[in-house]
Short mmCIF file of C-alpha atoms in Angstrom, two decimals:
data_model
loop_
_atom_site.label_atom_id
_atom_site.label_comp_id
_atom_site.label_asym_id
_atom_site.label_seq_id
_atom_site.Cartn_x
_atom_site.Cartn_y
_atom_site.Cartn_z
CA MET L 13 0.00 0.00 0.00
CA ARG L 14 1.45 3.35 -1.09
CA PRO L 15 -1.07 6.09 -0.16
CA LEU L 16 1.44 8.92 -0.65
CA ASP L 17 2.39 7.98 -4.23
CA PRO L 18 0.40 10.88 -5.80
CA ILE L 19 2.69 13.37 -4.00
CA HIS L 20 5.48 14.55 -6.35
CA SER L 21 8.06 15.56 -3.73
CA LEU L 22 9.82 13.48 -1.11
CA LYS L 23 10.13 16.50 1.21
CA THR L 24 6.38 17.08 1.00
CA LYS L 25 5.78 13.40 1.81
CA LEU L 26 7.99 13.65 4.90
CA GLY L 27 6.15 16.79 5.99
CA LEU L 28 2.80 15.07 5.55
CA LEU L 29 4.09 12.05 7.46
CA VAL L 30 5.07 14.21 10.43
CA GLY L 31 1.86 16.22 10.24
CA ILE L 32 -0.40 13.17 10.08
CA THR L 33 1.45 11.47 12.93
CA VAL L 34 1.22 14.53 15.18
CA THR L 35 -2.44 15.06 14.29
CA VAL L 36 -3.32 11.49 15.15
CA ALA L 37 -1.50 11.71 18.49
CA VAL L 38 -3.10 15.03 19.41
CA LEU L 39 -6.53 13.80 18.36
CA LEU L 40 -6.20 10.72 20.55
CA VAL L 41 -5.10 12.82 23.55
CA TRP L 42 -8.02 15.22 23.04
CA LEU L 43 -10.52 12.37 22.86
CA ALA L 44 -9.04 10.83 26.02
CA LEU L 45 -9.31 14.11 27.90
CA ARG L 46 -12.94 14.54 26.82
CA HIS L 47 -13.73 11.15 28.26
CA GLN L 48 -11.64 11.86 31.37
CA ILE L 49 -9.09 9.13 30.66
CA GLY L 50 -5.82 9.71 32.46
CA PRO L 51 -2.38 10.03 30.82
CA ARG L 52 -1.44 6.58 32.17
CA TYR L 53 -3.34 5.06 29.27
CA THR L 54 -3.45 7.99 26.86
CA LEU L 55 0.32 8.43 26.39
CA PRO L 56 1.18 4.78 25.52
CA ALA L 57 -1.87 4.53 23.25
CA SER L 58 -1.02 7.74 21.38
CA ILE L 59 2.59 6.62 20.91
CA LEU L 60 1.57 3.19 19.61
CA LEU L 61 -1.03 4.66 17.25
CA ALA L 62 1.44 7.25 15.94
CA LEU L 63 4.03 4.51 15.32
CA ALA L 64 1.42 2.42 13.49
CA VAL L 65 0.44 5.31 11.22
CA THR L 66 4.11 6.11 10.58
CA GLN L 67 4.83 2.46 9.75
CA VAL L 68 1.98 2.29 7.23
CA LEU L 69 2.92 5.52 5.47
CA ALA L 70 6.71 5.11 5.63
CA ARG L 71 6.56 1.52 4.36
CA GLY L 72 5.03 2.67 1.08
CA MET L 73 7.64 5.44 0.76
CA THR L 74 10.63 3.14 1.31
CA SER L 75 9.44 -0.04 -0.42
CA PRO L 76 11.15 0.92 -3.74
CA LEU L 77 14.43 1.27 -1.85
CA ARG L 78 14.05 -2.21 -0.36
CA GLU L 79 13.22 -3.62 -3.79
CA MET L 80 16.30 -1.94 -5.26
CA THR L 81 18.45 -3.46 -2.54
CA ALA L 82 17.09 -6.95 -3.28
CA ALA L 83 17.50 -6.43 -7.04
CA ALA L 84 21.08 -5.22 -6.60
CA ARG L 85 21.91 -8.35 -4.61
CA SER L 86 20.45 -10.47 -7.43
CA MET L 87 22.55 -8.58 -9.98
CA ALA L 88 25.65 -9.38 -7.97
CA THR L 89 24.91 -13.08 -8.59
CA GLY L 90 24.27 -12.56 -12.33
CA ASP L 91 20.47 -12.25 -12.31
CA TYR L 92 19.49 -9.07 -14.19
CA SER L 93 15.81 -9.92 -14.60
CA ARG L 94 14.46 -8.29 -11.41
CA ARG L 95 12.75 -4.92 -11.68
CA VAL L 96 11.52 -2.35 -9.16
CA ARG L 97 7.84 -1.36 -9.08
CA SER L 98 7.82 2.38 -9.56
CA THR L 99 4.40 4.01 -9.00
CA SER L 100 5.42 7.35 -7.48
CA SER L 101 6.74 10.40 -9.24
CA ASP L 102 8.95 11.78 -6.49
CA GLU L 103 12.72 11.48 -6.18
CA VAL L 104 12.50 7.84 -5.06
CA GLY L 105 10.27 7.04 -8.02
CA GLU L 106 12.73 8.68 -10.42
CA LEU L 107 15.52 6.66 -8.84
CA ALA L 108 13.50 3.46 -9.29
CA THR L 109 12.87 4.29 -12.96
CA ALA L 110 16.58 4.96 -13.52
CA PHE L 111 17.43 1.71 -11.71
CA ASN L 112 15.10 -0.29 -13.98
CA ARG L 113 16.63 1.31 -17.06
CA MET L 114 20.10 0.44 -15.79
CA ALA L 115 19.01 -3.15 -15.11
CA GLU L 116 17.66 -3.45 -18.66
CA ASP L 117 20.93 -2.13 -20.10
CA LEU L 118 22.99 -4.52 -17.98
CA GLU L 119 20.77 -7.43 -19.00
CA ALA L 120 21.16 -6.51 -22.67
CA VAL L 121 24.94 -6.23 -22.35
CA ASP L 122 25.14 -9.58 -20.58
CA ARG L 123 22.94 -11.21 -23.23
CA GLN L 124 25.04 -9.74 -26.04
CA ARG L 125 28.21 -10.99 -24.38
CA ARG L 126 26.80 -14.51 -24.11
CA GLU L 127 25.56 -14.40 -27.69
CA LEU L 128 28.90 -13.15 -28.95
CA VAL L 129 30.73 -16.06 -27.30
CA ALA L 130 28.19 -18.49 -28.76
CA ASN L 131 28.45 -16.87 -32.21
CA VAL L 132 32.23 -17.10 -32.20
CA SER L 133 32.14 -20.74 -31.16
CA HIS L 134 29.62 -21.57 -33.86
CA GLU L 135 31.40 -19.71 -36.63
CA LEU L 136 34.84 -21.11 -35.82
CA ARG L 137 33.63 -24.68 -35.64
CA THR L 138 33.15 -25.22 -39.40
CA PRO L 139 36.55 -23.97 -40.67
CA VAL L 140 38.37 -25.66 -37.79
CA SER L 141 36.67 -28.96 -38.62
CA ALA L 142 37.44 -28.58 -42.32
CA LEU L 143 41.08 -27.69 -41.67
CA HIS L 144 41.46 -30.58 -39.23
CA ALA L 145 40.00 -33.00 -41.80
CA VAL L 146 42.36 -31.79 -44.55
CA LEU L 147 45.48 -32.03 -42.40
CA GLU L 148 44.45 -35.38 -40.91
CA ASN L 149 43.96 -36.87 -44.38
CA VAL L 150 47.36 -35.58 -45.49
CA VAL L 151 49.13 -36.89 -42.38
CA ASP L 152 47.44 -40.31 -42.66
CA GLY L 153 48.34 -40.57 -46.33
CA VAL L 154 44.71 -40.71 -47.42
CA THR L 155 45.17 -37.55 -49.47
CA GLU L 156 48.29 -36.43 -51.25
CA PRO L 157 49.48 -32.92 -50.40
CA GLU L 158 48.57 -31.65 -53.83
CA PRO L 159 48.31 -27.92 -54.54
CA GLU L 160 44.51 -28.07 -54.61
CA VAL L 161 44.35 -29.72 -51.18
CA LEU L 162 46.85 -27.29 -49.68
CA ALA L 163 44.98 -24.38 -51.25
CA THR L 164 41.78 -25.52 -49.50
CA ALA L 165 43.62 -25.75 -46.16
CA LEU L 166 45.14 -22.32 -46.71
CA ALA L 167 41.71 -20.87 -47.54
CA GLN L 168 40.31 -22.22 -44.27
CA THR L 169 43.23 -20.78 -42.33
CA GLU L 170 42.68 -17.39 -43.94
CA ARG L 171 38.99 -17.63 -43.19
CA LEU L 172 39.74 -18.27 -39.52
CA GLY L 173 41.75 -15.06 -39.39
CA ARG L 174 38.93 -13.12 -41.03
CA LEU L 175 36.32 -14.60 -38.73
CA VAL L 176 38.18 -13.42 -35.64
CA GLU L 177 37.62 -9.85 -36.82
CA GLN L 178 34.28 -10.26 -38.56
CA LEU L 179 32.48 -12.02 -35.72
CA LEU L 180 33.19 -9.07 -33.45
CA ASP L 181 30.79 -7.15 -35.68
CA LEU L 182 27.94 -9.34 -34.42
CA SER L 183 27.90 -7.37 -31.18
CA ARG L 184 26.77 -4.43 -33.32
CA LEU L 185 24.01 -6.38 -35.04
CA ASP L 186 21.29 -4.23 -33.47
CA ALA L 187 23.34 -1.02 -33.51
CA GLY L 188 23.18 -0.32 -37.25
CA ALA L 189 24.88 -1.17 -40.52
CA VAL L 190 28.42 -2.48 -40.80
CA ALA L 191 30.69 -1.44 -43.64
CA LEU L 192 30.98 -3.95 -46.48
CA ASP L 193 33.99 -4.49 -48.72
CA ARG L 194 32.08 -5.00 -51.95
CA ASP L 195 33.48 -6.51 -55.10
CA ALA L 196 32.25 -8.49 -58.09
CA VAL L 197 32.02 -12.12 -56.97
CA GLU L 198 31.82 -14.76 -59.71
CA LEU L 199 29.46 -17.33 -58.25
CA GLN L 200 30.54 -20.52 -60.03
CA PRO L 201 34.09 -20.74 -58.57
CA PHE L 202 32.91 -19.13 -55.33
CA LEU L 203 30.25 -21.80 -54.70
CA GLU L 204 32.52 -24.62 -55.87
CA GLN L 205 35.17 -23.55 -53.38
CA ALA L 206 32.55 -23.33 -50.58
CA THR L 207 31.19 -26.82 -51.32
CA ARG L 208 34.69 -28.24 -51.62
CA ALA L 209 35.57 -26.89 -48.21
CA MET L 210 32.33 -28.27 -46.74
CA SER L 211 33.01 -31.71 -48.24
CA MET L 212 36.18 -31.84 -46.14
CA THR L 213 34.09 -32.13 -42.95
CA GLY L 214 33.68 -35.85 -43.63
CA ARG L 215 29.88 -35.95 -43.96
CA ASP L 216 28.59 -38.51 -46.46
CA VAL L 217 26.79 -35.94 -48.61
CA ARG L 218 27.20 -35.07 -52.29
CA PHE L 219 27.26 -31.40 -53.30
CA VAL L 220 25.98 -30.19 -56.67
CA VAL L 221 26.55 -26.64 -57.94
CA ASP L 222 24.25 -25.19 -60.61
CA VAL L 223 24.93 -21.60 -61.75
CA ARG L 224 23.03 -20.02 -64.64
CA PRO L 225 23.98 -18.17 -66.76
CA GLU L 226 27.65 -18.99 -67.00
CA GLY L 227 29.86 -16.30 -65.49
CA LEU L 228 27.07 -14.99 -63.22
CA GLU L 229 28.37 -12.38 -60.77
CA VAL L 230 26.98 -10.53 -57.78
CA SER L 231 28.20 -7.37 -56.05
CA ALA L 232 28.95 -8.52 -52.50
CA ASP L 233 31.44 -8.73 -49.68
CA ALA L 234 32.99 -12.12 -50.43
CA ALA L 235 33.84 -12.86 -46.79
CA ARG L 236 30.33 -12.13 -45.49
CA LEU L 237 28.72 -13.91 -48.43
CA HIS L 238 30.86 -16.90 -47.49
CA GLN L 239 29.34 -16.68 -43.99
CA VAL L 240 25.90 -17.06 -45.55
CA VAL L 241 26.76 -19.93 -47.89
CA ALA L 242 28.87 -21.81 -45.32
CA ASN L 243 26.09 -21.69 -42.72
CA LEU L 244 23.46 -22.81 -45.22
CA LEU L 245 25.68 -25.66 -46.45
CA ASP L 246 26.46 -26.67 -42.87
CA ASN L 247 22.76 -26.86 -41.98
CA ALA L 248 21.85 -28.67 -45.21
CA SER L 249 24.60 -31.26 -44.85
CA ARG L 250 23.69 -31.89 -41.21
CA HIS L 251 20.07 -32.63 -42.04
CA SER L 252 20.61 -34.59 -45.26
CA PRO L 253 20.44 -38.38 -45.08
CA VAL L 254 23.58 -40.45 -45.58
CA GLY L 255 24.43 -40.42 -49.26
CA GLY L 256 22.03 -37.54 -49.89
CA THR L 257 22.53 -34.60 -52.23
CA VAL L 258 22.77 -30.92 -51.38
CA THR L 259 22.11 -28.69 -54.38
CA VAL L 260 23.47 -25.14 -54.50
CA SER L 261 22.03 -23.08 -57.32
CA ALA L 262 22.27 -19.46 -58.44
CA HIS L 263 20.41 -17.63 -61.19
CA THR L 264 19.03 -14.20 -62.01
CA LEU L 265 15.50 -13.01 -61.30
CA GLY L 266 15.19 -9.59 -62.89
CA GLU L 267 17.34 -7.20 -60.87
CA VAL L 268 18.23 -9.74 -58.20
CA VAL L 269 20.35 -12.87 -57.95
CA ARG L 270 18.81 -15.81 -56.13
CA LEU L 271 21.04 -18.28 -54.30
CA SER L 272 19.32 -21.48 -53.19
CA VAL L 273 20.53 -24.32 -51.00
CA GLN L 274 18.34 -27.43 -51.06
CA ASP L 275 18.75 -30.65 -49.09
CA GLU L 276 16.93 -33.97 -48.91
CA GLY L 277 16.34 -33.91 -45.16
CA PRO L 278 13.09 -33.89 -43.16
CA GLY L 279 12.37 -30.25 -44.01
CA ILE L 280 11.21 -27.42 -41.75
CA ALA L 281 7.75 -27.32 -40.22
CA ASP L 282 5.49 -24.46 -41.32
CA ALA L 283 5.39 -23.09 -37.79
CA ASP L 284 9.19 -22.83 -37.74
CA ARG L 285 9.79 -21.21 -41.13
CA GLU L 286 10.07 -17.70 -39.73
CA ARG L 287 11.44 -18.63 -36.32
CA VAL L 288 14.45 -20.55 -37.68
CA PHE L 289 16.12 -17.19 -38.34
CA GLU L 290 15.83 -16.17 -34.68
CA ARG L 291 18.87 -16.52 -32.48
CA PHE L 292 19.11 -19.77 -30.54
CA HIS L 293 15.96 -21.19 -32.10
CA ARG L 294 16.29 -24.92 -32.72
CA GLY L 295 13.70 -26.84 -34.71
CA HIS L 296 11.62 -29.55 -33.09
CA SER L 297 13.42 -32.26 -35.05
CA ARG L 298 16.89 -31.03 -34.33
CA SER L 299 19.03 -33.19 -32.05
CA ASP L 300 22.57 -32.47 -33.23
CA GLY L 301 23.40 -30.18 -30.31
CA GLY L 302 23.77 -27.11 -32.52
CA THR L 303 23.53 -23.65 -31.06
CA GLY L 304 20.76 -22.42 -33.38
CA LEU L 305 22.81 -19.45 -34.56
CA GLY L 306 23.73 -20.31 -38.15
CA LEU L 307 20.60 -19.00 -39.84
CA ALA L 308 20.50 -15.92 -37.60
CA ILE L 309 24.04 -15.07 -38.70
CA ALA L 310 23.10 -15.74 -42.33
CA ARG L 311 20.09 -13.41 -42.14
CA TRP L 312 22.23 -10.66 -40.60
CA ALA L 313 24.82 -10.91 -43.39
CA VAL L 314 22.14 -11.00 -46.08
CA GLN L 315 20.40 -7.93 -44.66
CA LEU L 316 23.72 -6.07 -44.66
CA HIS L 317 23.75 -6.62 -48.43
CA GLY L 318 20.20 -5.30 -48.77
CA GLY L 319 18.85 -8.75 -49.56
CA THR L 320 16.32 -11.17 -48.15
CA ILE L 321 16.44 -14.77 -46.96
CA ARG L 322 13.52 -17.13 -46.47
CA VAL L 323 12.53 -20.76 -46.28
CA ALA L 324 10.89 -21.67 -49.58
CA ALA L 325 7.86 -23.92 -49.92
CA THR L 326 8.65 -27.58 -49.41
CA PRO L 327 9.96 -29.00 -52.72
CA PRO L 328 7.87 -31.78 -54.38
CA GLY L 329 10.45 -34.41 -53.41
CA GLY L 330 10.64 -33.24 -49.80
CA GLY L 331 13.57 -31.69 -48.01
CA CYS L 332 14.22 -28.02 -47.38
CA ARG L 333 15.17 -25.15 -49.65
CA ILE L 334 16.39 -21.78 -48.43
CA ASP L 335 16.44 -18.88 -50.88
CA VAL L 336 18.71 -15.85 -50.63
CA GLN L 337 17.94 -12.90 -52.89
CA LEU L 338 20.64 -10.27 -53.35
CA PRO L 339 20.60 -7.13 -55.50
CA ALA L 340 22.75 -7.85 -58.54
CA ASN L 341 24.47 -4.45 -58.28
CA GLY L 342 24.23 -3.96 -54.53
CA PRO L 343 21.56 -2.12 -52.51
CA SER L 344 20.69 1.54 -52.82
CA PRO L 345 22.75 3.93 -50.64
CA SER L 346 19.92 4.18 -48.07
CA ARG L 347 21.86 2.04 -45.60
#
């Protein structure tokens, strides 16, 4: 109960508290005298009643301070979810509002820190696995250290170096656009290199690249576009059956270029088609222990290019197809 909440000043509240307490005490003494009750009973009764009135009024005034103390103790243990109920507009109410805003900021910073660590772990896993597979095959004599094999290993090493810098940009995902290093990317060799690197992870999946027309190019940041393709290929190869086929296609649709990655897995439920692009969302059928970040990262990179990404309608033969549409000449300068 906070009967003094409508008062806008803490000093006025304290004045009212004193005035009400004194009035109640005086009124009780006056009534006792009118009924000829001696001070032996009047004084203790007036003191107790005054303390009771003070307790009721002061409790409402100080309850936000007690809530802030409890919330601060929770924050010290890592719990930033507690908030203070602020119903007054005096100085204590303003402090409670500022405290809640600070708690929200701290919770957001803590969440971003956790997400950044998870993003880094997820993004580094694929190139590390591919590089490990290449080197292991060379050491075991399964693969000869031919220039093509070494070039794939070198590409993964270079990608690791780029990811260390690029993944730091994810902390600014909600803060605005990130600068892109655009260039003309020829899709046929680009997609072939991406599928070749993914095939080094050891999954029993066949990759097919279909680019039309020949020599098709897109204006994009090659490193960030690789983030998109690598995450889509990783998801597709994870969900494809043993011996299945993952098809990567690219063709023009008017002023846009559409990249599609299609697998032969169980597909994505209609209810999950939009949610799969949310951070940490994992489909009902997923049991591979993934973090649920790959498609969120892909959407972020696609949006930086001014494009769109969506789960297409289930193909006639089943499976899942994800379409990425990018402006052929880059987005307008609005970003």
